[in-house]
XYZ file of N, CA and C in Angstrom:
510
model
N 99.313 93.428 142.127
C 98.039 93.622 141.460
C 98.162 94.806 140.499
N 97.982 94.519 139.232
C 98.069 95.574 138.230
C 96.695 96.024 137.757
N 95.666 95.615 138.476
C 94.309 95.938 138.086
C 94.020 97.424 138.019
N 94.733 98.221 138.777
C 94.470 99.670 138.793
C 95.046 100.391 137.576
N 95.929 99.733 136.828
C 96.615 100.404 135.720
C 95.863 100.191 134.407
N 95.456 101.303 133.811
C 94.706 101.264 132.558
C 95.490 101.897 131.409
N 96.514 102.683 131.752
C 97.254 103.416 130.722
C 98.756 103.171 130.892
N 99.486 103.461 129.818
C 100.929 103.210 129.778
C 101.661 104.499 129.403
N 102.713 104.791 130.138
C 103.621 105.870 129.759
C 104.890 105.203 129.247
N 105.168 105.387 127.973
C 106.285 104.715 127.322
C 107.452 105.688 127.171
N 108.515 105.441 127.917
C 109.717 106.265 127.842
C 110.456 105.904 126.547
N 111.057 106.876 125.853
C 111.816 106.537 124.636
C 112.893 105.486 124.932
N 113.005 104.531 124.032
C 113.962 103.432 124.219
C 115.390 103.925 124.055
N 116.254 103.483 124.930
C 117.678 103.709 124.800
C 118.225 102.550 123.974
N 119.144 102.824 123.050
C 119.702 101.783 122.195
C 121.214 101.796 122.326
N 121.797 100.618 122.551
C 123.252 100.495 122.677
C 123.726 99.275 121.888
N 124.778 99.470 121.126
C 125.347 98.375 120.347
C 126.145 97.428 121.227
N 126.370 96.250 120.701
C 127.245 95.259 121.325
C 128.637 95.877 121.485
N 129.315 95.533 122.543
C 130.644 96.081 122.797
C 131.551 95.829 121.586
N 132.254 96.853 121.174
C 133.203 96.823 120.051
C 132.549 96.600 118.696
N 131.214 96.745 118.601
C 130.538 96.518 117.329
C 131.080 97.441 116.238
N 131.163 98.721 116.532
C 131.615 99.684 115.513
C 133.050 99.383 115.089
N 133.898 99.088 116.048
C 135.302 98.781 115.736
C 135.398 97.526 114.875
N 134.613 96.517 115.209
C 134.614 95.283 114.422
C 134.081 95.530 113.013
N 133.025 96.333 112.892
C 132.469 96.647 111.577
C 133.492 97.396 110.721
N 134.171 98.338 111.326
C 135.142 99.142 110.577
C 136.347 98.305 110.152
N 136.721 97.365 110.988
C 137.873 96.520 110.681
C 137.559 95.522 109.572
N 136.338 95.017 109.533
C 136.014 93.948 108.593
C 135.407 94.444 107.283
N 135.041 95.704 107.191
C 134.383 96.223 105.995
C 135.383 96.765 104.990
N 134.974 96.716 103.730
C 135.749 97.373 102.684
C 135.732 98.869 102.958
N 136.734 99.587 102.522
C 136.872 101.008 102.833
C 135.601 101.806 102.539
N 134.977 101.589 101.391
C 133.809 102.387 101.036
C 132.543 101.957 101.767
N 132.593 100.848 102.510
C 131.429 100.380 103.251
C 131.556 100.604 104.757
N 132.602 101.280 105.189
C 132.817 101.459 106.621
C 131.668 102.215 107.271
N 131.342 101.825 108.487
C 130.272 102.446 109.253
C 130.828 103.701 109.925
N 130.140 104.824 109.732
C 130.566 106.082 110.339
C 129.821 106.313 111.647
N 130.294 107.267 112.425
C 129.592 107.633 113.656
C 128.180 108.121 113.342
N 128.035 108.797 112.245
C 126.711 109.269 111.830
C 125.792 108.088 111.512
N 126.324 107.057 110.838
C 125.538 105.849 110.557
C 125.070 105.196 111.854
N 125.961 105.133 112.824
C 125.648 104.500 114.107
C 124.513 105.247 114.804
N 124.615 106.567 114.861
C 123.561 107.360 115.496
C 122.243 107.231 114.737
N 122.317 107.159 113.420
C 121.125 106.999 112.594
C 120.435 105.661 112.882
N 121.209 104.598 112.977
C 120.645 103.275 113.291
C 119.983 103.297 114.665
N 120.658 103.876 115.650
C 120.108 103.942 117.007
C 118.799 104.732 117.043
N 118.775 105.865 116.365
C 117.575 106.704 116.347
C 116.424 105.994 115.656
N 116.703 105.399 114.508
C 115.642 104.698 113.770
C 115.083 103.526 114.570
N 115.962 102.774 115.244
C 115.488 101.633 116.027
C 114.674 102.098 117.226
N 115.092 103.156 117.894
C 114.327 103.687 119.029
C 112.951 104.161 118.567
N 112.895 104.834 117.426
C 111.608 105.292 116.887
C 110.721 104.117 116.487
N 111.335 103.095 115.889
C 110.575 101.912 115.486
C 110.031 101.186 116.721
N 110.836 101.121 117.769
C 110.388 100.529 119.031
C 109.116 101.226 119.500
N 109.157 102.555 119.549
C 108.015 103.335 120.005
C 106.788 103.072 119.137
N 106.966 103.075 117.828
C 105.858 102.854 116.897
C 105.218 101.481 117.107
N 106.049 100.444 117.157
C 105.532 99.067 117.289
C 104.861 98.863 118.643
N 105.503 99.300 119.721
C 104.935 99.087 121.052
C 103.640 99.875 121.233
N 103.607 101.119 120.766
C 102.375 101.919 120.863
C 101.224 101.225 120.136
N 101.504 100.754 118.947
C 100.452 100.108 118.152
C 99.908 98.867 118.857
N 100.797 98.002 119.319
C 100.369 96.759 119.975
C 99.613 97.054 121.270
N 100.128 97.968 122.077
C 99.473 98.286 123.350
C 98.107 98.937 123.128
N 98.037 99.875 122.184
C 96.759 100.548 121.934
C 95.736 99.590 121.332
N 96.177 98.720 120.419
C 95.252 97.724 119.865
C 94.813 96.733 120.946
N 95.649 96.563 121.969
C 95.315 95.668 123.077
C 94.453 96.326 124.147
N 94.106 97.601 123.946
C 93.194 98.254 124.881
C 93.858 99.185 125.879
N 95.148 99.414 125.773
C 95.846 100.315 126.681
C 96.118 101.635 125.975
N 95.750 102.733 126.614
C 96.034 104.048 126.060
C 97.467 104.416 126.441
N 98.242 104.884 125.463
C 99.619 105.314 125.727
C 99.578 106.825 125.935
N 100.076 107.257 127.102
C 99.996 108.659 127.503
C 101.394 109.221 127.797
N 101.453 110.530 127.971
C 102.731 111.194 128.246
C 102.893 111.588 129.713
N 101.802 111.580 130.475
C 101.874 112.073 131.845
C 101.664 110.947 132.867
N 102.212 111.169 134.061
C 102.056 110.231 135.166
C 100.672 110.422 135.798
N 100.127 109.329 136.329
C 98.847 109.350 137.048
C 98.721 108.039 137.818
N 97.732 107.983 138.694
C 97.541 106.785 139.522
C 97.277 105.527 138.704
N 96.706 105.665 137.521
C 96.366 104.495 136.702
C 97.352 104.291 135.540
N 98.565 104.845 135.677
C 99.550 104.790 134.594
C 100.787 103.999 135.016
N 101.145 103.023 134.188
C 102.403 102.286 134.353
C 103.460 102.955 133.483
N 104.629 103.176 134.043
C 105.739 103.733 133.283
C 106.608 102.578 132.795
N 106.816 102.509 131.490
C 107.621 101.447 130.881
C 108.908 102.069 130.371
N 110.038 101.607 130.896
C 111.354 102.131 130.536
C 112.143 101.031 129.814
N 112.204 101.094 128.469
C 112.889 100.058 127.694
C 114.309 100.457 127.288
N 115.127 99.451 127.086
C 116.463 99.647 126.513
C 116.758 98.460 125.607
N 117.250 98.750 124.431
C 117.737 97.696 123.549
C 119.247 97.715 123.696
N 119.779 96.602 124.142
C 121.215 96.512 124.402
C 121.813 95.386 123.558
N 123.121 95.392 123.469
C 123.838 94.367 122.709
C 123.327 94.243 121.276
N 122.970 95.378 120.680
C 122.515 95.379 119.294
C 123.676 94.976 118.396
N 123.437 93.977 117.569
C 124.467 93.462 116.664
C 123.848 93.306 115.279
N 124.039 94.329 114.447
C 123.528 94.309 113.079
C 124.616 93.689 112.208
N 124.321 92.541 111.611
C 125.344 91.837 110.832
C 125.793 92.611 109.602
N 124.863 93.265 108.922
C 125.200 93.985 107.687
C 124.412 95.287 107.632
N 124.896 96.314 108.325
C 124.170 97.587 108.262
C 124.192 98.129 106.839
N 123.043 98.564 106.381
C 122.925 99.100 105.023
C 123.229 100.594 105.093
N 124.473 100.945 104.860
C 124.904 102.335 104.950
C 125.069 102.923 103.564
N 124.803 104.220 103.427
C 124.944 104.846 102.113
C 126.402 104.816 101.654
N 126.603 104.399 100.423
C 127.958 104.359 99.884
C 127.894 104.539 98.373
N 128.958 105.082 97.803
C 128.962 105.255 96.350
C 129.081 103.897 95.652
N 128.513 103.822 94.479
C 128.611 102.571 93.717
C 127.564 101.575 94.148
N 127.611 100.424 93.539
C 126.633 99.378 93.800
C 127.310 98.247 94.563
N 126.648 97.796 95.610
C 127.177 96.658 96.358
C 126.010 95.845 96.906
N 126.258 94.568 97.111
C 125.246 93.671 97.646
C 125.858 92.896 98.799
N 125.098 92.751 99.868
C 125.553 91.990 101.018
C 124.538 90.885 101.279
N 125.040 89.678 101.486
C 124.185 88.531 101.764
C 124.526 87.981 103.147
N 123.500 87.724 103.953
C 123.700 87.176 105.292
C 122.656 86.105 105.571
N 122.900 85.302 106.596
C 121.911 84.314 107.039
C 121.005 84.882 108.119
N 121.410 86.000 108.723
C 120.645 86.610 109.803
C 120.911 88.107 109.813
N 119.877 88.877 110.126
C 120.065 90.330 110.229
C 120.885 90.679 111.455
N 120.846 89.818 112.468
C 121.615 90.073 113.687
C 120.833 89.693 114.925
N 121.138 90.393 116.010
C 120.484 90.102 117.281
C 120.422 91.352 118.138
N 119.561 91.304 119.160
C 119.460 92.381 120.133
C 118.808 91.839 121.389
N 119.008 92.572 122.478
C 118.467 92.180 123.767
C 117.602 93.308 124.298
N 116.431 92.962 124.811
C 115.555 93.943 125.447
C 115.760 93.868 126.948
N 116.023 95.029 127.553
C 116.000 95.164 129.010
C 114.891 96.151 129.301
N 113.900 95.731 130.057
C 112.738 96.582 130.296
C 112.422 96.627 131.785
N 112.066 97.810 132.250
C 111.644 98.003 133.637
C 110.270 98.658 133.621
N 109.430 98.240 134.561
C 108.072 98.774 134.667
C 107.905 99.345 136.075
N 107.456 100.606 136.120
C 107.325 101.339 137.378
C 105.910 101.877 137.551
N 105.544 102.136 138.802
C 104.371 102.946 139.073
C 104.768 104.370 138.696
N 103.996 105.014 137.830
C 104.408 106.318 137.306
C 104.384 107.431 138.349
N 103.613 107.274 139.425
C 103.525 108.316 140.446
C 104.563 108.107 141.537
N 104.631 106.896 142.076
C 105.531 106.640 143.210
C 106.945 106.291 142.768
N 107.086 105.823 141.538
C 108.403 105.389 141.068
C 108.788 104.008 141.558
N 107.855 103.293 142.192
C 108.141 101.939 142.674
C 108.375 101.007 141.489
N 109.459 100.239 141.557
C 109.755 99.243 140.528
C 108.790 98.070 140.697
N 108.059 97.750 139.650
C 107.077 96.676 139.698
C 107.629 95.405 139.062
N 108.323 95.565 137.947
C 108.854 94.389 137.249
C 110.020 94.805 136.364
N 110.865 93.818 136.055
C 111.911 94.026 135.061
C 112.155 92.701 134.363
N 112.623 92.811 133.121
C 112.842 91.601 132.333
C 113.984 91.825 131.358
N 114.585 90.729 130.949
C 115.698 90.736 129.998
C 115.443 89.601 129.016
N 115.513 89.904 127.707
C 115.245 88.869 126.712
C 116.096 89.114 125.474
N 116.852 88.113 125.072
C 117.724 88.190 123.895
C 117.040 87.483 122.728
N 117.063 88.138 121.566
C 116.471 87.547 120.376
C 117.450 87.633 119.213
N 117.487 86.568 118.436
C 118.316 86.495 117.232
C 117.376 86.353 116.046
N 117.645 87.125 114.998
C 116.848 86.975 113.783
C 117.228 85.655 113.127
N 116.273 84.753 113.073
C 116.523 83.478 112.400
C 115.438 83.201 111.362
N 114.890 84.280 110.806
C 113.785 84.152 109.861
C 114.206 83.563 108.517
N 115.500 83.513 108.276
C 115.962 83.065 106.961
C 116.294 81.574 106.924
N 116.100 80.915 108.036
C 116.285 79.456 108.130
C 117.610 78.987 107.552
N 118.672 79.714 107.849
C 120.004 79.283 107.429
C 120.365 79.603 105.994
N 119.465 80.240 105.250
C 119.744 80.581 103.863
C 120.352 81.979 103.773
N 121.312 82.142 102.906
C 121.867 83.473 102.677
C 120.908 84.253 101.789
N 120.564 85.465 102.214
C 119.691 86.332 101.424
C 120.282 87.728 101.381
N 119.843 88.485 100.402
C 120.306 89.855 100.219
C 119.842 90.681 101.409
N 120.753 91.379 102.036
C 120.462 92.176 103.213
C 120.474 93.657 102.848
N 119.368 94.326 103.163
C 119.217 95.749 102.891
C 118.632 96.421 104.127
N 118.474 97.728 104.070
C 117.831 98.423 105.187
C 116.391 97.929 105.360
N 115.740 97.538 104.273
C 114.361 97.034 104.331
C 114.314 95.681 105.043
N 115.218 94.772 104.704
C 115.201 93.457 105.352
C 115.644 93.571 106.813
N 116.578 94.484 107.101
C 116.989 94.700 108.493
C 115.823 95.237 109.319
N 115.075 96.188 108.748
C 113.931 96.757 109.467
C 112.852 95.698 109.684
N 112.602 94.878 108.688
C 111.596 93.823 108.831
C 111.981 92.856 109.947
N 113.261 92.514 110.023
C 113.724 91.621 111.094
C 113.548 92.288 112.454
N 113.897 93.564 112.550
C 113.730 94.298 113.809
C 112.256 94.364 114.193
N 111.392 94.632 113.223
C 109.954 94.708 113.500
C 109.403 93.388 114.026
N 109.862 92.270 113.459
C 109.401 90.957 113.943
C 109.780 90.767 115.408
N 111.004 91.117 115.746
C 111.459 90.956 117.135
C 110.711 91.923 118.050
N 110.599 93.191 117.639
C 109.907 94.186 118.462
C 108.444 93.799 118.684
N 107.776 93.344 117.643
C 106.372 92.936 117.780
C 106.245 91.755 118.736
N 107.180 90.817 118.658
C 107.171 89.691 119.591
C 107.285 90.155 121.030
N 108.196 91.106 121.282
C 108.346 91.644 122.643
C 107.106 92.410 123.081
N 106.531 93.202 122.189
C 105.331 93.971 122.528
C 104.167 93.030 122.854
N 104.040 91.953 122.094
C 102.986 90.963 122.365
C 103.187 90.308 123.724
N 104.439 90.015 124.067
C 104.730 89.422 125.383
C 104.338 90.388 126.498
N 104.677 91.681 126.335
C 104.313 92.679 127.343
C 102.802 92.784 127.471
N 102.107 92.850 126.351
C 100.644 92.951 126.382
C 100.030 91.744 127.086
N 100.514 90.572 126.743
C 99.998 89.345 127.381
C 100.264 89.354 128.885
N 101.447 89.785 129.283
C 101.793 89.836 130.711
C 100.930 90.859 131.453
N 100.687 92.011 130.833
C 99.845 93.032 131.456
C 98.417 92.501 131.610
N 97.893 91.877 130.584
C 96.540 91.331 130.641
C 96.432 90.236 131.703
N 97.434 89.371 131.747
C 97.427 88.292 132.751
C 97.522 88.830 134.164
N 98.366 89.839 134.358
C 98.555 90.408 135.694
C 97.301 91.131 136.192
N 96.516 91.655 135.266
C 95.284 92.362 135.655
C 94.215 91.395 136.129
N 94.293 90.135 135.703
C 93.259 89.172 136.070
C 93.594 88.552 137.354
């Protein structure tokens, strides 16, 4: 029974790339387009921040207050984005270059929900999503198109969480 929970404590999302992603990117990219460790950390930080922004917005618009402290009426949500596979990371490089892809990539959400006071595990879920918004067409891939694809997936996950919370309360 989740009827007692009115607020959400959202832990910052942990982000992890698909195994060997960086090595594969470095091996397949032209020298001036290679992904650096700094690029990798930047992508992880931006995605974690975007996760927080999207989930907060959806939950708050759905009637749940997002808080920082534990309490009897607070659910703690601990998210992780794993197996992140960005097909064409838009990294800063000298000169002009264009990359075209059929998909921005894929990622998997692993989420755990706890009672914020007792630490009791209430639920956990795993869901893999692939960006297929381009319907098989090659399009120019930039940081803007990558972010839009991530936002679509994140919003879908946030909507699923909101729907599940609302259903569980009834």
